[in-house]
Tab-separated table of C-alpha atoms in Angstrom:
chain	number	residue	atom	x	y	z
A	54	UNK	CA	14.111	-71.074	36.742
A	55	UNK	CA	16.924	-68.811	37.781
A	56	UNK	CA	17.765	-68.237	34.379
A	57	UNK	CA	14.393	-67.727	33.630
A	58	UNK	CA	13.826	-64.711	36.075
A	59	UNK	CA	17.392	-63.004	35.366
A	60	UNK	CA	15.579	-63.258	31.393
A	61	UNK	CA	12.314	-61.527	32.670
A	62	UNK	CA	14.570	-59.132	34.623
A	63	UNK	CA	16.514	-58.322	31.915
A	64	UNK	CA	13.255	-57.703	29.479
A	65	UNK	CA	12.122	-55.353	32.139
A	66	UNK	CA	15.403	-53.155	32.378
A	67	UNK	CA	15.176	-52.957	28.142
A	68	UNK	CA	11.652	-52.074	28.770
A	69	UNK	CA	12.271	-49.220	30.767
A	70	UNK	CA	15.380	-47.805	30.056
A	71	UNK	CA	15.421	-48.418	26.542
A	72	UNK	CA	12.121	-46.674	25.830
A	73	UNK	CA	12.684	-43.463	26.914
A	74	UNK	CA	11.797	-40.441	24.624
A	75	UNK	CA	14.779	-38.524	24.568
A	76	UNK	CA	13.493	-35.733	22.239
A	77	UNK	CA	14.193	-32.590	23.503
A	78	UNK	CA	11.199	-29.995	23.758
A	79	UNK	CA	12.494	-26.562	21.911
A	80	UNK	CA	10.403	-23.265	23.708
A	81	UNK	CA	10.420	-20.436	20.914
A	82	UNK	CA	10.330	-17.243	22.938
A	83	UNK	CA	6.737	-15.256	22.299
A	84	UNK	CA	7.782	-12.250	19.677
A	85	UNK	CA	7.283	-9.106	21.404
A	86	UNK	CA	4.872	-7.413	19.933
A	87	UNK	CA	3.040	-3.608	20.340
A	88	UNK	CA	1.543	-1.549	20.874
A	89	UNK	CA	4.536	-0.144	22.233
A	90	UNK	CA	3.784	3.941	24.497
A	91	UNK	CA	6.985	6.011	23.407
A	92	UNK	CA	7.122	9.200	25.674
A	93	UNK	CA	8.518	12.101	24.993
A	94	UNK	CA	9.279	14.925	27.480
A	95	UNK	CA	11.474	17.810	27.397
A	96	UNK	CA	11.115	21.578	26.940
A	97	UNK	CA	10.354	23.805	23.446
A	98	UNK	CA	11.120	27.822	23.428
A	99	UNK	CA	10.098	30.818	22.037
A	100	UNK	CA	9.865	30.026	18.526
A	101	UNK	CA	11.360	26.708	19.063
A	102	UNK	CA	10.883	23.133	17.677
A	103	UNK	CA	11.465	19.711	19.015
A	104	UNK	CA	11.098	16.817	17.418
A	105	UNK	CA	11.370	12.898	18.579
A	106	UNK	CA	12.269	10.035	16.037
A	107	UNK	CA	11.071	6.266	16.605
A	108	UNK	CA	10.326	3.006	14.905
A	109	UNK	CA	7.533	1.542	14.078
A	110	UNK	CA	8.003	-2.419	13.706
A	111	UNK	CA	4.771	-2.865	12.052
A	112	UNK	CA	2.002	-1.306	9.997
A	113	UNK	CA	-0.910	-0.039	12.088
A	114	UNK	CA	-2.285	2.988	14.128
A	115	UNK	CA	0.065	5.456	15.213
A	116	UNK	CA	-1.439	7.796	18.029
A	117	UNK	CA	0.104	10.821	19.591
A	118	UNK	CA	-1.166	12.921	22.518
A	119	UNK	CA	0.398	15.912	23.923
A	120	UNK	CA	-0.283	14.761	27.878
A	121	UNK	CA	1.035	18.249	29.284
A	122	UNK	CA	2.453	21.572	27.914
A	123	UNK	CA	2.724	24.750	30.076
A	124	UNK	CA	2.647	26.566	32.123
A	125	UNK	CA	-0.593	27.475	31.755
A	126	UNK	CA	-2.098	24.337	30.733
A	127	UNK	CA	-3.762	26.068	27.995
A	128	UNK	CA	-1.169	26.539	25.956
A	129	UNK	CA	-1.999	26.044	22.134
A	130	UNK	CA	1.163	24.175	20.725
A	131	UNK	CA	1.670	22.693	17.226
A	132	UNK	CA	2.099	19.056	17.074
A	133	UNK	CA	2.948	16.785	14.092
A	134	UNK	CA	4.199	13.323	12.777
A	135	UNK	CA	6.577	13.154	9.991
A	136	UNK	CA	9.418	11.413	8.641
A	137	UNK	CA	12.958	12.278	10.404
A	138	UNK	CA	14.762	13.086	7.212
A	139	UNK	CA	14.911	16.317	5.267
A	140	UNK	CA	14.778	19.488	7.191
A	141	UNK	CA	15.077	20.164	11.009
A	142	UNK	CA	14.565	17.023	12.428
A	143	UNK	CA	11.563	16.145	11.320
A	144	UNK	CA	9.331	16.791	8.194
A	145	UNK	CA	5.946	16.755	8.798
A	146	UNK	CA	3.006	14.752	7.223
A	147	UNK	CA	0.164	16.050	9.541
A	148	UNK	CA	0.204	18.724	12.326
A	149	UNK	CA	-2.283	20.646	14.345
A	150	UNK	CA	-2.829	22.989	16.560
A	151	UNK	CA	-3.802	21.513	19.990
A	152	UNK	CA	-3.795	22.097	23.919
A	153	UNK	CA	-2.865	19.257	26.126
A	154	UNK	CA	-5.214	16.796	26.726
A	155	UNK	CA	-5.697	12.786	27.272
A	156	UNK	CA	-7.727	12.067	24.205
A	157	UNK	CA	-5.194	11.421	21.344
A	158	UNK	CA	-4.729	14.281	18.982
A	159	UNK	CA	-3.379	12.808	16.311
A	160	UNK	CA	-4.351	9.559	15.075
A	161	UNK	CA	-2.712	8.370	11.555
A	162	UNK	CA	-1.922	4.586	9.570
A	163	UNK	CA	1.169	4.003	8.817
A	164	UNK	CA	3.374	1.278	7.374
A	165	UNK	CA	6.532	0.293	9.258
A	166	UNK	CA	8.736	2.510	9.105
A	167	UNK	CA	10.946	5.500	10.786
A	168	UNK	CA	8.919	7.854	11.744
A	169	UNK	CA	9.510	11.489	13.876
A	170	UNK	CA	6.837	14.131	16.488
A	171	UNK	CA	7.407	17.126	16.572
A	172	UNK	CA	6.306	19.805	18.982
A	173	UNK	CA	6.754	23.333	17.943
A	174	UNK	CA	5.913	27.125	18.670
A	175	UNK	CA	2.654	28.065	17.246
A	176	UNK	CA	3.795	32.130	16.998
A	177	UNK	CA	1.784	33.184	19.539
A	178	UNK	CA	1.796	31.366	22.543
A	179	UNK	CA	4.858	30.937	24.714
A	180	UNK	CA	6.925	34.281	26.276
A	181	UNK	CA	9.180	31.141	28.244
A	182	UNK	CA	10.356	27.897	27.897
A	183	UNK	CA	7.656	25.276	28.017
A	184	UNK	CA	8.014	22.003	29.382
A	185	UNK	CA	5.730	18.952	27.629
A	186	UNK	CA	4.808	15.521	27.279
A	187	UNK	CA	3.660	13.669	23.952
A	188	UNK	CA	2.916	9.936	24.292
A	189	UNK	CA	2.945	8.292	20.937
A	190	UNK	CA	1.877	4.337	21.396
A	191	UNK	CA	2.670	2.824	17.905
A	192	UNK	CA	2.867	-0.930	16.653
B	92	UNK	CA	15.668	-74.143	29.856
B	93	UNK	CA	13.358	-73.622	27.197
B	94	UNK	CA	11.519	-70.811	29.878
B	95	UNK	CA	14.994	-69.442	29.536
B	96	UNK	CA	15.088	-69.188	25.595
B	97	UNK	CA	11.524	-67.994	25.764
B	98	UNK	CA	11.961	-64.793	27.166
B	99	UNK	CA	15.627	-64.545	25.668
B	100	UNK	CA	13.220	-64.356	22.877
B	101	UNK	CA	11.080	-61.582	24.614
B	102	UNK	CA	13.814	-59.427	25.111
B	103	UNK	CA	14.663	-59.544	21.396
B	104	UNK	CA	10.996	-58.662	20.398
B	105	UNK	CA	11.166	-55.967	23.381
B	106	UNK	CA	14.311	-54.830	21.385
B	107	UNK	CA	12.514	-55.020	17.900
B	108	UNK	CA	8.836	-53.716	18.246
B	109	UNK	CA	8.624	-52.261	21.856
B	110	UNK	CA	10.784	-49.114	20.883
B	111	UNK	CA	8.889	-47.573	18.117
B	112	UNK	CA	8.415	-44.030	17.912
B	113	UNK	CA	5.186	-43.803	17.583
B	114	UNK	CA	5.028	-39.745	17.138
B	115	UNK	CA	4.120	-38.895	13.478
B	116	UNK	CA	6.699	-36.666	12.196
B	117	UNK	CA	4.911	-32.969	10.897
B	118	UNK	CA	7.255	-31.246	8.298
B	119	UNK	CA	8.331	-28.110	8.940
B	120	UNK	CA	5.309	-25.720	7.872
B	121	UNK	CA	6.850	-23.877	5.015
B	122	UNK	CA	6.477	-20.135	5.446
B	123	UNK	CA	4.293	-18.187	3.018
B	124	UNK	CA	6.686	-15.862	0.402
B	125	UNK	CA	7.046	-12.824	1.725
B	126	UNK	CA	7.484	-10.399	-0.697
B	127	UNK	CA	8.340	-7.302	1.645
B	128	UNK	CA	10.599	-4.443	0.552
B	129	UNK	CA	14.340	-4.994	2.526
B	130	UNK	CA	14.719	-1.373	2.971
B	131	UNK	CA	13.531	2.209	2.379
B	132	UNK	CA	15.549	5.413	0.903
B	133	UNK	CA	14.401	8.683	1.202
B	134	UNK	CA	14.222	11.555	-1.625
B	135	UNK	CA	13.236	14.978	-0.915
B	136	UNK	CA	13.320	18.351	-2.709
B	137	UNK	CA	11.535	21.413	-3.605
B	138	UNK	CA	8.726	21.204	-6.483
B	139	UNK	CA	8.216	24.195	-8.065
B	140	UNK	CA	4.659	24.995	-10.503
B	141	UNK	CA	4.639	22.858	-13.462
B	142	UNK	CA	7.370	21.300	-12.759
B	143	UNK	CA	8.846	18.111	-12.155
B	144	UNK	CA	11.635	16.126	-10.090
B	145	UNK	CA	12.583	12.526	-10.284
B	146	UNK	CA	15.198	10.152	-8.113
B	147	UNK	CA	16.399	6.982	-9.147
B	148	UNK	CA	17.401	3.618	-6.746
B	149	UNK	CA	18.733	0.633	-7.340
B	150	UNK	CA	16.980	-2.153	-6.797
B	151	UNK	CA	19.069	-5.293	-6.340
B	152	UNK	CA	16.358	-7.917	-6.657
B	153	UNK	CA	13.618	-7.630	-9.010
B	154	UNK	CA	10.057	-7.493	-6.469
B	155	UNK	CA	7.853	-5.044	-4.675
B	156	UNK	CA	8.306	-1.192	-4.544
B	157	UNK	CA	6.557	0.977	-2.463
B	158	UNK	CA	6.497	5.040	-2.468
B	159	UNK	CA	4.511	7.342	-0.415
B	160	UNK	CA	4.493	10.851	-0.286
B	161	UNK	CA	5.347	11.928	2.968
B	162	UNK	CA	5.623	15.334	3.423
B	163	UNK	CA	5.177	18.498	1.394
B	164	UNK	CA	5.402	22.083	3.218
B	165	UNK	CA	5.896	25.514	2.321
B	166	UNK	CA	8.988	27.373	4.328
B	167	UNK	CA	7.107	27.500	7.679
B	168	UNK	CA	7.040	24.101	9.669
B	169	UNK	CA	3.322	23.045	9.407
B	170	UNK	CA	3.043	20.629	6.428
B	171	UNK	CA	0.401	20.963	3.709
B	172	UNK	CA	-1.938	18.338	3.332
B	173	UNK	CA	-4.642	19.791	1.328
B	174	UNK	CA	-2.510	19.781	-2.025
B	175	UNK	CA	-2.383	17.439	-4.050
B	176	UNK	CA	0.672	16.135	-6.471
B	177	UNK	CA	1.316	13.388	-8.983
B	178	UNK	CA	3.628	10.486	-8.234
B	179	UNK	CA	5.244	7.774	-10.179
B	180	UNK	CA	7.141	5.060	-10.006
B	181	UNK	CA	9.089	3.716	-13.186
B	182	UNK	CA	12.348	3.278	-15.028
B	183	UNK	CA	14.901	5.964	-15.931
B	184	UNK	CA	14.577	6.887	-19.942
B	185	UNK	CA	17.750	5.764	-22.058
B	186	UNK	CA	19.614	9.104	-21.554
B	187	UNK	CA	18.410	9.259	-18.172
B	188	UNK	CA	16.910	12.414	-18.280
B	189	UNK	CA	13.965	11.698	-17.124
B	190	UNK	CA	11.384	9.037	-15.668
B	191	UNK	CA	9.629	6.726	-17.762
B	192	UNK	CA	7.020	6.566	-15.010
B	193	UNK	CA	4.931	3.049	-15.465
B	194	UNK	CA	2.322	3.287	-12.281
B	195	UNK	CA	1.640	6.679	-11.012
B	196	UNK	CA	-1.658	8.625	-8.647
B	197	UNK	CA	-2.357	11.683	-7.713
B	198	UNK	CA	-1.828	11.880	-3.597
B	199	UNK	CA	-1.626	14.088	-0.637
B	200	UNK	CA	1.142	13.374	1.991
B	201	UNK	CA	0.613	10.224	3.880
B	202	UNK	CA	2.389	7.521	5.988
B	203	UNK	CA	0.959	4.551	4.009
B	204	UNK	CA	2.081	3.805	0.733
B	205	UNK	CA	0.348	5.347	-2.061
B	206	UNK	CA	1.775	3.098	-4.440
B	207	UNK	CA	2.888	-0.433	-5.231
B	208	UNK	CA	4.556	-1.921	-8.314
B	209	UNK	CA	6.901	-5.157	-9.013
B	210	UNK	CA	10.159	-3.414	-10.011
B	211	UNK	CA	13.251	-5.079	-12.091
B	212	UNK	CA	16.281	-5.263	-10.541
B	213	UNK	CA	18.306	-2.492	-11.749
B	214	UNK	CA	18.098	1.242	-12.309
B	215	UNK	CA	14.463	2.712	-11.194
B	216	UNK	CA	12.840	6.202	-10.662
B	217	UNK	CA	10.156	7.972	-8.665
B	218	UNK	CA	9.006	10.668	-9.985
B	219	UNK	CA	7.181	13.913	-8.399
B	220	UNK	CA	4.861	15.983	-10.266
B	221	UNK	CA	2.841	19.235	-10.063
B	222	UNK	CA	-0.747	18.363	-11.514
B	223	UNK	CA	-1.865	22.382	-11.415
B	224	UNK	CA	-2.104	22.299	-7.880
B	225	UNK	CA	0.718	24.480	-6.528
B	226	UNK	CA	0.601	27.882	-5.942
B	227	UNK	CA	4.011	28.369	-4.166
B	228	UNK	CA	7.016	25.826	-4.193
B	229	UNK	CA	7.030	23.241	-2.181
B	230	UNK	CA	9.638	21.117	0.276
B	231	UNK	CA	8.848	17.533	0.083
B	232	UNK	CA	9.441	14.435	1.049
B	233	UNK	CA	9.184	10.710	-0.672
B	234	UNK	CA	9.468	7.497	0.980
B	235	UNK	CA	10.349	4.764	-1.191
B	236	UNK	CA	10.886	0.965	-0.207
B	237	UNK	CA	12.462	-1.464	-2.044
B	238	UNK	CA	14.316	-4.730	-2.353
């Protein structure tokens, strides 16, 4: 009977120990994905230009907003998107002629890519440096 | 004694059947071909009326090409959008001298790809072209991606 219960012991320690899952569980980190805010801030002169490069990791909406410009407020600047080769800094696809604002003033598909802003001197609107702001949120 | 054997012989079926993995085994999915241009070179130049400019790449593996038109401008920094140019993709003539173009459109600057083509691996060409539009010459700028 002794025998008999070291037996049943024995099944028991198989049982247990030898039925363990010993897979391991692999956790594949979430890709980071967009839209991703890129902002911009510095100052543009008389006659000046200023242009930003980023990339875009994906094809999708680009946006760009010139948040602030002045002073006064009311300044009318040109802004554009581009492609940063070819020219000073930037060579534009699209530009206009905007004040700043919170409602995005440009608003332009793209594929992935490199891609450029630009902020420049309209002719007629700053005597000073101006500082700004353009927020571009791209994928 | 014969209790004994008994669950000697448990153990051993323990050992046998009681182990089993029971999981089912999923293959690896197998990712869909991706046919996605490894890279992108830039051409840019000034098109004049009537006229026309080509590039050529090299593409080392035969597959998708893309080309957009990204910029065109006069000499002042806002672009020009309103006019609009021919442009090709294709394979660079015997003597090279120009661009036998094989898929071609007639676009304004954009940051999407105006066109797409399978290319061979080798020696090929965009090509830029004035369609009666221009006026004035003109800076541009072509995007094209390739393997």
């Amino acid at each position: 009977m002794r025998t008999a219960l070291r037996a049943i012991g024995l099944a028991l320690m198989v049982l247990v120990a030898g039925c363990s899952d010993s897979g391991t569980t692999t956790t594949t980190p979430a890709p980071i994905t967009g839209p991703f805010k890129d902002i911009f801030t510095s100052i543009i002169y008389p006659g000046g230009f200023s242009a930003h490069s980023f990339s875009s990791g994906a094809a999708g909406t680009i946006t760009v907003t010139l948040t602030s410009a002045g002073p006064p407020d009311t300044v009318v600047m040109g802004l554009g998107i581009g492609v940063p080769n070819f020219g000073p800094g930037c060579s534009l696809t699209t530009a206009v002629n905007v004040s700043a604002g919170s409602t995005p003033q440009i608003t332009i598909p793209a594929d992935a890519g490199a891609y450029c802003i630009a902020i420049f001197d309209v002719g007629n609107t700053i005597p000073t440096g101006e500082n700004f702001s353009i927020t571009t949120v791209h994928p | 004694m014969s209790v004994a054997r008994f669950f000697a012989v448990l153990v051993v079926l323990c050992l046998a059947v009681g182990c089993s993995d029971t999981r089912t085994t999923q293959p690896a999915p197998t990712p869909p071909a991706v046919d996605t241009p490894a890279g992108s070179e830039f051409f840019g130049g000034t098109l004049v009326q009537q006229g026309t400019n080509f590039f050529t790449f090299t593409v080392t593996t035969a597959g998708r090409v893309d080309a957009t038109l990204n910029s065109l401008r006069t000499t002042t920094t806002m672009p020009v959008n309103n006019i609009a140019v021919g442009l090709g993709l294709g394979v660079p003539s015997a003597d090279g001298t120009s661009c036998v173009v094989s898929v071609s459109a007639i676009v304004t600057p954009s940051l999407t790809a105006h066109l797409t083509t399978q290319a061979p691996a080798g020696a090929n060409c965009a090509q830029i072209s004035d369609v009666g539009n221009l006026v004035v010459p003109l800076t541009f700028v072509v995007r094209v991606a390739h393997s």
